[in-house]
PDB file of C-alpha atoms in Angstrom:
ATOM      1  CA  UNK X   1      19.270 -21.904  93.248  1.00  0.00           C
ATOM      2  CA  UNK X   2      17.359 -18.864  92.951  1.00  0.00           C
ATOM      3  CA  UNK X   3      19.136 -16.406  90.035  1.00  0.00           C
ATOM      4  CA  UNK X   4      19.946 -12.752  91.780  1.00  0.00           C
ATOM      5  CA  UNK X   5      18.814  -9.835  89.239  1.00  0.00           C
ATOM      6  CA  UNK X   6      20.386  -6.909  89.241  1.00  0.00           C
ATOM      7  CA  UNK X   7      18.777  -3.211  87.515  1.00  0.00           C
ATOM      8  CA  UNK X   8      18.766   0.122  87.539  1.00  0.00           C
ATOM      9  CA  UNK X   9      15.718   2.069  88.588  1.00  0.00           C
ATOM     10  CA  UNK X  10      14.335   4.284  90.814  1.00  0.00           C
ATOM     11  CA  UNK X  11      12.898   4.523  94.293  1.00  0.00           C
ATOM     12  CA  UNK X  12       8.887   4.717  93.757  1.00  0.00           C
ATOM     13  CA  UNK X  13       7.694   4.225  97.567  1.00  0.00           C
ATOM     14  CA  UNK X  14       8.742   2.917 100.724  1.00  0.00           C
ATOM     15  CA  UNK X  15       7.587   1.948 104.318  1.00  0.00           C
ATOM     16  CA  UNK X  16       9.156   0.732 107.178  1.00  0.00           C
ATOM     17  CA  UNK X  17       8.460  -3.257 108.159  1.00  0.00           C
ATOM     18  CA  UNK X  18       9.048  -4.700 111.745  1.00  0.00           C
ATOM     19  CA  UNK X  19      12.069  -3.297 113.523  1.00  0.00           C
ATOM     20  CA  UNK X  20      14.233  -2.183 111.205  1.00  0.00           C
ATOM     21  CA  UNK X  21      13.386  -3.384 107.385  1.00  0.00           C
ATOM     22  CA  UNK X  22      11.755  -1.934 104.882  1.00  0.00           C
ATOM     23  CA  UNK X  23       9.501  -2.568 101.746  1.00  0.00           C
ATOM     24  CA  UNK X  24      10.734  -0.568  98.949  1.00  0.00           C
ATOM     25  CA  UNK X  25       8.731  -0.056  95.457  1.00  0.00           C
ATOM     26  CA  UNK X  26      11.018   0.524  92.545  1.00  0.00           C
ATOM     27  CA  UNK X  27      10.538   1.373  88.850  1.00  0.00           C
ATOM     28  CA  UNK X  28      13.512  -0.541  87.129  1.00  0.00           C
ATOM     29  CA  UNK X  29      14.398  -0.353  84.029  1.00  0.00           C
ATOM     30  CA  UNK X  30      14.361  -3.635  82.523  1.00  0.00           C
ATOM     31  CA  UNK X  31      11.659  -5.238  85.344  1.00  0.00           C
ATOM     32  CA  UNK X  32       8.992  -2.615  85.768  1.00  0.00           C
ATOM     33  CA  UNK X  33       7.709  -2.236  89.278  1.00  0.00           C
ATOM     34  CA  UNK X  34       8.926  -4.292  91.665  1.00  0.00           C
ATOM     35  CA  UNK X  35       7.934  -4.747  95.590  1.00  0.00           C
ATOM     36  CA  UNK X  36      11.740  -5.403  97.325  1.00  0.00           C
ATOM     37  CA  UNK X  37      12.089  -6.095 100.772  1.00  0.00           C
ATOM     38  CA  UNK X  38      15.467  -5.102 102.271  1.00  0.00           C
ATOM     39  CA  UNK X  39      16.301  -6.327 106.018  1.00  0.00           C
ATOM     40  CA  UNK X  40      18.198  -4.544 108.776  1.00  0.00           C
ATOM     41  CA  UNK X  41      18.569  -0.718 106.514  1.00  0.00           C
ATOM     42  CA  UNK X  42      17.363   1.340 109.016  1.00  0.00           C
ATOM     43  CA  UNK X  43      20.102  -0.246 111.665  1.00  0.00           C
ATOM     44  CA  UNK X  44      23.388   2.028 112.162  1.00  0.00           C
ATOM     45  CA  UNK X  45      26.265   0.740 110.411  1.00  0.00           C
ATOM     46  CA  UNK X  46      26.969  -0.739 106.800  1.00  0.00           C
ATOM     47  CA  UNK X  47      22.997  -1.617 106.392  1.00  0.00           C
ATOM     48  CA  UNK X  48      22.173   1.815 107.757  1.00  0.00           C
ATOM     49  CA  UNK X  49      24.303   3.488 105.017  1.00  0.00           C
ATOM     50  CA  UNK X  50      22.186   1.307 102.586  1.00  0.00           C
ATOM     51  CA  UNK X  51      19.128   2.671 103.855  1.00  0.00           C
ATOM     52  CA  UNK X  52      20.567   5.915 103.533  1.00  0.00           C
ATOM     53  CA  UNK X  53      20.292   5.500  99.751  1.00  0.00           C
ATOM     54  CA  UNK X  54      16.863   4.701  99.691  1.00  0.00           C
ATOM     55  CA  UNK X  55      16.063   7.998  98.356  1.00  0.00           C
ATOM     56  CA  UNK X  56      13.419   8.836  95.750  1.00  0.00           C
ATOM     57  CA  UNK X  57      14.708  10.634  91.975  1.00  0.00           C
ATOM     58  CA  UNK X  58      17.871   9.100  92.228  1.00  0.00           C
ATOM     59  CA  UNK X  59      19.550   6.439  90.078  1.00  0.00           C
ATOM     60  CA  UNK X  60      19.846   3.236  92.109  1.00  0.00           C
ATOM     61  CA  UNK X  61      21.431  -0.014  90.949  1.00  0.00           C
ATOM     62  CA  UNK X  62      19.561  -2.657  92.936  1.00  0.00           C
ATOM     63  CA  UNK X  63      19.911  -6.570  93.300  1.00  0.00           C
ATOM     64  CA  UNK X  64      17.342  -8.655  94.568  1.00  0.00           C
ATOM     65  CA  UNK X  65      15.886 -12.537  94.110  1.00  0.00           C
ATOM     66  CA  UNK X  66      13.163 -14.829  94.875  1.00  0.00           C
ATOM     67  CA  UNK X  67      10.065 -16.171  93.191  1.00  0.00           C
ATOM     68  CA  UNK X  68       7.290 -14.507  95.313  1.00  0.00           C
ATOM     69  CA  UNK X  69       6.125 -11.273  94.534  1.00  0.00           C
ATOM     70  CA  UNK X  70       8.289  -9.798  97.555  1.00  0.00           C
ATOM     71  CA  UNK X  71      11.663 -10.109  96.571  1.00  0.00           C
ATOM     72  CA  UNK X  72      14.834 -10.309  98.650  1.00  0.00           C
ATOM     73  CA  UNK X  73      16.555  -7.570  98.863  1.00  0.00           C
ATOM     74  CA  UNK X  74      20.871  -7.910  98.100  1.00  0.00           C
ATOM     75  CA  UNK X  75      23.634  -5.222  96.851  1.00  0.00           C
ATOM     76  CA  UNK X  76      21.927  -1.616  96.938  1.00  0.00           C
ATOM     77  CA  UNK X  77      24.385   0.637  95.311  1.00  0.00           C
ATOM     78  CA  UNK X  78      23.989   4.529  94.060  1.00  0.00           C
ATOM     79  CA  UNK X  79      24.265   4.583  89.956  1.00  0.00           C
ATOM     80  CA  UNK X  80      24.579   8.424  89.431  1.00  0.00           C
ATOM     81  CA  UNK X  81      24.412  12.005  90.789  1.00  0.00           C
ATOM     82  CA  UNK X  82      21.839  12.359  93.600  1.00  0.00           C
ATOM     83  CA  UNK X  83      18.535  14.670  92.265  1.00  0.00           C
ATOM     84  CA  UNK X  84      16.960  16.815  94.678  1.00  0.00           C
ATOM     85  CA  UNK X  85      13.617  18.254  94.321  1.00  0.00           C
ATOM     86  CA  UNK X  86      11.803  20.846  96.286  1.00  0.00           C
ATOM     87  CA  UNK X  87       9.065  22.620  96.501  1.00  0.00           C
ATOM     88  CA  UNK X  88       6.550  22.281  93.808  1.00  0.00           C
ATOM     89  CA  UNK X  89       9.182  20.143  92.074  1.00  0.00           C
ATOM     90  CA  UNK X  90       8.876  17.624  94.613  1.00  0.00           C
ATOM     91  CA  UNK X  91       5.204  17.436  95.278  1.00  0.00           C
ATOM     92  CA  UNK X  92       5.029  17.137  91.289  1.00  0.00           C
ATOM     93  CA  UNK X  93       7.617  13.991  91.193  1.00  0.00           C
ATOM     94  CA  UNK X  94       6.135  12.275  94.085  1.00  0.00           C
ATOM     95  CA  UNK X  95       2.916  12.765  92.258  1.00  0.00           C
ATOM     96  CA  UNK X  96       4.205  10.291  89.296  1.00  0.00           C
ATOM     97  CA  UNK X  97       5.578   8.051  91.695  1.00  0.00           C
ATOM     98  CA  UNK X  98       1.987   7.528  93.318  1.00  0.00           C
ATOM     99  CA  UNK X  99       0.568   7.233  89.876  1.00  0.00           C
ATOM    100  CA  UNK X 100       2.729   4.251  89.000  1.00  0.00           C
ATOM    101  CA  UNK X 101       2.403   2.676  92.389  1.00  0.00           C
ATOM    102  CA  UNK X 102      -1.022   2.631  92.259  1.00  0.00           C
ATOM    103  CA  UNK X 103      -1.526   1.957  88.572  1.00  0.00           C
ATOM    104  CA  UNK X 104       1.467  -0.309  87.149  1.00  0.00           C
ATOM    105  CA  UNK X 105       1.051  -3.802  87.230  1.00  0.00           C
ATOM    106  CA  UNK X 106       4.096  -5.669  89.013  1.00  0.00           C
ATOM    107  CA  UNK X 107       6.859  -7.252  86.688  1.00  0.00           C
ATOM    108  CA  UNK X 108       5.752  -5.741  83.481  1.00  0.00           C
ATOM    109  CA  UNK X 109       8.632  -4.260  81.665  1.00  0.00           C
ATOM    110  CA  UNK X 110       7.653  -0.639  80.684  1.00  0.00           C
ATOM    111  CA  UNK X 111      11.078   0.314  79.005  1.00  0.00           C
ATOM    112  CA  UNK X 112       9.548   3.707  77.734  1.00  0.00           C
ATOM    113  CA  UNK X 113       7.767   5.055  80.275  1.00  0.00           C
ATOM    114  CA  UNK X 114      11.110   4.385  82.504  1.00  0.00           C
ATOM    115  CA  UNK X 115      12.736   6.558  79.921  1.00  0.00           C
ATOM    116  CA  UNK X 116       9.800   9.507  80.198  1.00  0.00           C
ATOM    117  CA  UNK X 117      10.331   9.142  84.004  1.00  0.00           C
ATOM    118  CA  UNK X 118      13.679   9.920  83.341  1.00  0.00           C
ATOM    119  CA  UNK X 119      13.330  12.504  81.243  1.00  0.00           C
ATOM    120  CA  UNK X 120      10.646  13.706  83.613  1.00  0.00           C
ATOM    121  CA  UNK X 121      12.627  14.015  86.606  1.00  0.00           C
ATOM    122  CA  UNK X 122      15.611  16.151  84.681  1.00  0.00           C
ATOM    123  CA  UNK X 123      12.255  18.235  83.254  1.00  0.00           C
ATOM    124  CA  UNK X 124      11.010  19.306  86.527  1.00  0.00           C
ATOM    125  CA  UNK X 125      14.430  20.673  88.036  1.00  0.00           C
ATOM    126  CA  UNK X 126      13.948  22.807  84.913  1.00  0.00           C
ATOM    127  CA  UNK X 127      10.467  24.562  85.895  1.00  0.00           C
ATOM    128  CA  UNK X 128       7.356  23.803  83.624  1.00  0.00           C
ATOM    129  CA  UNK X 129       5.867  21.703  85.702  1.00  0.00           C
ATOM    130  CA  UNK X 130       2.133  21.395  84.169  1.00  0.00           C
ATOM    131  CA  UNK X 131       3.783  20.350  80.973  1.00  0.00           C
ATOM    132  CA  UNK X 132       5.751  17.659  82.785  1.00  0.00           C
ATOM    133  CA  UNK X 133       2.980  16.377  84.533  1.00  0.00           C
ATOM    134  CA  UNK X 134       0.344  16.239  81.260  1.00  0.00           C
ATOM    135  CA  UNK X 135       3.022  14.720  79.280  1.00  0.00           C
ATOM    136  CA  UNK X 136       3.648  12.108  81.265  1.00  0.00           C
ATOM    137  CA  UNK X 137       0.582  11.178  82.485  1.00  0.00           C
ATOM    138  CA  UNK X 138      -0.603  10.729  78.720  1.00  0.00           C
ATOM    139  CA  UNK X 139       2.631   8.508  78.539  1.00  0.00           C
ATOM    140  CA  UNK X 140       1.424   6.186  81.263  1.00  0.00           C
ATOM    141  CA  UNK X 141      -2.007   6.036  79.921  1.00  0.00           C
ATOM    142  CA  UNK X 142      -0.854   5.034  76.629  1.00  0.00           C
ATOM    143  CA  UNK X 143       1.690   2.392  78.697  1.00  0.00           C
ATOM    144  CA  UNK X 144      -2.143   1.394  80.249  1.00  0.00           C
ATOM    145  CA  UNK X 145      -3.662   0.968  77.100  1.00  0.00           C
ATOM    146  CA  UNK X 146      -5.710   3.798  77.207  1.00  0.00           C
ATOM    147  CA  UNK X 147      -3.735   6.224  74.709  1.00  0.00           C
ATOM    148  CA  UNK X 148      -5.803   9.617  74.926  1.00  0.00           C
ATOM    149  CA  UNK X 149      -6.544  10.709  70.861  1.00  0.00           C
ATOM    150  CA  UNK X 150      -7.108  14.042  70.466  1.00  0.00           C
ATOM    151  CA  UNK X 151      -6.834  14.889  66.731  1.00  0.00           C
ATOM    152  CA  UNK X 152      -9.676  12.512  66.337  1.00  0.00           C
ATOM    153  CA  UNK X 153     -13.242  12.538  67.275  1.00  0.00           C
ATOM    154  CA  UNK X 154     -15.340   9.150  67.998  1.00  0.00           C
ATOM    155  CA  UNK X 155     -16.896   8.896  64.118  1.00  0.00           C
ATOM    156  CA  UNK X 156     -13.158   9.131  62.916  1.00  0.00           C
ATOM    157  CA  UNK X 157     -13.230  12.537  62.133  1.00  0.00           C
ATOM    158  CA  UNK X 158     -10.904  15.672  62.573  1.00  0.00           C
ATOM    159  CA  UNK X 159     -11.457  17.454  65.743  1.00  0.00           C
ATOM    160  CA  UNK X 160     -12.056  20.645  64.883  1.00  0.00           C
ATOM    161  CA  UNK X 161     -11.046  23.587  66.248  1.00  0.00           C
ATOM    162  CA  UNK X 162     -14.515  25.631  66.645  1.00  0.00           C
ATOM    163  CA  UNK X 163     -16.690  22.946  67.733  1.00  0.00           C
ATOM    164  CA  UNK X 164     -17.100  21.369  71.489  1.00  0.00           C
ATOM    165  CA  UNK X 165     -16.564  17.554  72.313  1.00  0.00           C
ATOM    166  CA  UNK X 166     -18.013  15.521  75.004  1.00  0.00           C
ATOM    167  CA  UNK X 167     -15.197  13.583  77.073  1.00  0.00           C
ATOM    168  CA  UNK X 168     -16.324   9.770  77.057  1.00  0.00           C
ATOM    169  CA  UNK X 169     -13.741   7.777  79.268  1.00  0.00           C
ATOM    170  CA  UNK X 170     -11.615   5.156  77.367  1.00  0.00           C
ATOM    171  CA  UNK X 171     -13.575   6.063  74.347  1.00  0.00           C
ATOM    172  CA  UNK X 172     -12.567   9.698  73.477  1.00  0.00           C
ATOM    173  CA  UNK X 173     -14.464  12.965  72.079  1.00  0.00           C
ATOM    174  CA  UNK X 174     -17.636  12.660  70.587  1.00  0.00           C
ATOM    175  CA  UNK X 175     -18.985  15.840  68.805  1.00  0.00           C
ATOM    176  CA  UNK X 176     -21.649  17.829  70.309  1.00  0.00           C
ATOM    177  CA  UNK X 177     -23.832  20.500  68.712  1.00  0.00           C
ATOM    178  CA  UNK X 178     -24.022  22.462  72.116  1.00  0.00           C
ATOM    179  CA  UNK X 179     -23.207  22.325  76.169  1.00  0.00           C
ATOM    180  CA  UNK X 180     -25.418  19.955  78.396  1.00  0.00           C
ATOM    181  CA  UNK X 181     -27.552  21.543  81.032  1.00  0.00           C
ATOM    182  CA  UNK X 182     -25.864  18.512  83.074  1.00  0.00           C
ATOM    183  CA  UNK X 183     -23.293  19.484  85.344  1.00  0.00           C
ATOM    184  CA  UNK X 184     -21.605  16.126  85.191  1.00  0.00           C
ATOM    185  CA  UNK X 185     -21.987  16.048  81.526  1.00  0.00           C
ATOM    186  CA  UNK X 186     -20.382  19.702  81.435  1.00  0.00           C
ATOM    187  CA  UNK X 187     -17.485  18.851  83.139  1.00  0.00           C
ATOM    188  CA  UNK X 188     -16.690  16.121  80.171  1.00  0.00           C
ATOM    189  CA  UNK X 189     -17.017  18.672  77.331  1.00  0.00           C
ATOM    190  CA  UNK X 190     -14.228  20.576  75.281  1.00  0.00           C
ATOM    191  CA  UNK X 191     -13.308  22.979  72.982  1.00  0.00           C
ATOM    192  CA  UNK X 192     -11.797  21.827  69.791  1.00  0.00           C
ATOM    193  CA  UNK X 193      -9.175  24.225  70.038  1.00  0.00           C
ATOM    194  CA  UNK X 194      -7.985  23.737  73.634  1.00  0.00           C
ATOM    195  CA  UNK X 195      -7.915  19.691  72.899  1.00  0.00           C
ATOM    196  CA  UNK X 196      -5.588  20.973  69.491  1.00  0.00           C
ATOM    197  CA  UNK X 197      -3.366  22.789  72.006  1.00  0.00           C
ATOM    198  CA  UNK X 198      -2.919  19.647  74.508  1.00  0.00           C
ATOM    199  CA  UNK X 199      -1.888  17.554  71.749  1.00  0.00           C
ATOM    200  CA  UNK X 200       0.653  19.747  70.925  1.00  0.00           C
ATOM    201  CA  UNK X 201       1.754  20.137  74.847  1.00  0.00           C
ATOM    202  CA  UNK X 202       0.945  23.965  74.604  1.00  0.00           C
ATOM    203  CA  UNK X 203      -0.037  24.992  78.226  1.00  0.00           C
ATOM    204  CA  UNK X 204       1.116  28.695  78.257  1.00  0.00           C
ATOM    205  CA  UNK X 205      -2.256  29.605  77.855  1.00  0.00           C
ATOM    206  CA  UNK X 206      -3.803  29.055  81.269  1.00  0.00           C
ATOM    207  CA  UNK X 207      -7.368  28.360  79.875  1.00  0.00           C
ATOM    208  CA  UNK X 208      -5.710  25.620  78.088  1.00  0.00           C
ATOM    209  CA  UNK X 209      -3.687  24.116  80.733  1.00  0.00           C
ATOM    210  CA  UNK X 210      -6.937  23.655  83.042  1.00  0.00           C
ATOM    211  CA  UNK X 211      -8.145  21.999  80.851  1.00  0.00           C
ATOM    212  CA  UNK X 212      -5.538  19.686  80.210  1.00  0.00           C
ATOM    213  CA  UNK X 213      -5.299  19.259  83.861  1.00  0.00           C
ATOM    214  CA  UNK X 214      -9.455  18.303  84.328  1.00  0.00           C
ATOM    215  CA  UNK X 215      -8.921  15.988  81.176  1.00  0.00           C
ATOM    216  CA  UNK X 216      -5.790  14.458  82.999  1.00  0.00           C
ATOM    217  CA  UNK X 217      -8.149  13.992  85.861  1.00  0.00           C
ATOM    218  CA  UNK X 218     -10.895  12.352  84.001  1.00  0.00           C
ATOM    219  CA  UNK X 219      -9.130  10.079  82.364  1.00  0.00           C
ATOM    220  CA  UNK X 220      -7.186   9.002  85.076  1.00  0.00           C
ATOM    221  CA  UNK X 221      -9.931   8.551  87.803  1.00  0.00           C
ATOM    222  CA  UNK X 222     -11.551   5.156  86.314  1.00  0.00           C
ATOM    223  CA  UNK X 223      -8.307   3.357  87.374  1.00  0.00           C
ATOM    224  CA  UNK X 224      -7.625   5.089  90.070  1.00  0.00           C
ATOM    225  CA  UNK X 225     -10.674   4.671  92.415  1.00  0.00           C
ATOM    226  CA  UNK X 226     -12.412   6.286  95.055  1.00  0.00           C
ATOM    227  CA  UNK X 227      -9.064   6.126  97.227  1.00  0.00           C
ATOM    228  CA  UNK X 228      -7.485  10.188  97.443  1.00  0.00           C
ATOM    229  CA  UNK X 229      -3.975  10.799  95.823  1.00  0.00           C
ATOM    230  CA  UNK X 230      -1.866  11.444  98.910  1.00  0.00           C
ATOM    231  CA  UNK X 231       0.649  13.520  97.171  1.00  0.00           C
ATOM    232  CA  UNK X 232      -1.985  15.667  95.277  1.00  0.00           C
ATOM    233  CA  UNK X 233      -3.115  16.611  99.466  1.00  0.00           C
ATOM    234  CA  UNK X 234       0.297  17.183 100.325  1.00  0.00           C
ATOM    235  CA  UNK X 235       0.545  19.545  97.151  1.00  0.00           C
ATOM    236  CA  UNK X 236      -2.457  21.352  98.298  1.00  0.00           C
ATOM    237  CA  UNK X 237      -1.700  21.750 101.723  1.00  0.00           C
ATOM    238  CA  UNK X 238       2.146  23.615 100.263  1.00  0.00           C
ATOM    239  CA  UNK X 239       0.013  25.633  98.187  1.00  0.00           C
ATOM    240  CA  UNK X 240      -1.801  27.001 100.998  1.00  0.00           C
TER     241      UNK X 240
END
């Protein structure tokens, strides 16, 4: 007999399958990311009002079973307040979901970073958004394995805040005496004192929050591959 789990998470992703199913992704608290199918939701009636809670930001308990990496979707039931994002706020949130989707491994536990999603969520109904985004993203690296150090150059010394640091991709900042004439190699280098500021999540200064953003960028893009963000298009296309 096949043990039913039951969690609390969040709604990552979801698409329909056949008639009326669908395939839900959810970060849960105790499982990690995990692929559930649930039959019949988008039906009217008592499934329909299921599927009616399959809502992304918003505290779901969910039960589910099976051994395959599809599990069976069972109870679905709302475990707190609703959260609704707009605007900026909600191009930024589904943002992290994509991140995870694509980059979580399924069934890992990641009981921290499902507390800074938490904690993320509340944070962008507040405003602040770039701060949000950079902190978390350097939370899911670190969940990765690939922590970003700032304080630290590549020969274990201090980074220091007058001299300029080439970006090196799951390696870190290695100390150059001037800028490349390389464009690609110029759009890995630093300042000391802007990498300073991002360790200390200080983006009111706009210089420094590009740059946290083109670091966030950098480091992300080895495990993310050639395939486009679909949220960070959507976010572009409400900007315009």
């Amino acid at each position: 007999m096949t043990m039913v789990n039951t969690d609390l998470g969040y709604l990552l992703h979801s698409r329909p399958f056949r008639d009326s199913s669908v395939i839900c992704d959810f970060l849960l608290q105790q499982h990690g990311r995990v692929s559930v199918l649930y039959k019949g939701v988008r039906k009217a009636g008592k499934q329909g009002a299921k599927g009616r809670l399959l809502q992304p930001f918003s505290q779901l308990s969910v039960s589910f079973d099976g051994r395959n990496e599809l599990k069976a979707g069972r109870v679905l039931e709302s475990a707190g307040a609703p959260t609704f994002l707009v605007g900026y706020q909600l191009y930024s949130g589904l943002y992290l979901n994509e991140l995870m989707v694509r980059l979580l491994h399924k069934e890992e536990p990641v009981p921290t970073l499902f507390d800074q999603y938490q904690r993320a969520i509340q944070d962008l109904l507040g405003g602040r958004l770039e701060m949000v985004l950079r902190r978390f993203e350097r939370e899911l690296l670190s969940e990765l394995g690939y922590e970003l150090t700032l304080q630290w150059d590549t020969s274990g010394d201090p980074v220091s805040a007058t001299s300029i640091y080439l970006y090196q991709p799951d390696q870190g900042f290695s100390l150059i005496h001037q800028l490349p004439r390389d464009s690609a190699l110029h759009q890995r280098c630093f300042s000391g004192q802007h990498l300073l500021a991002i360790q200390r999540h200080e983006y009111d200064d706009q210089a420094v929050a590009s740059a946290a953003k083109k670091l966030s960028r950098l480091a992300l893009a080895p495990h993310l591959g050639d395939k486009p963000l679909r949220s960070r298009e959507l976010f572009k296309q409400f900007a315009q």
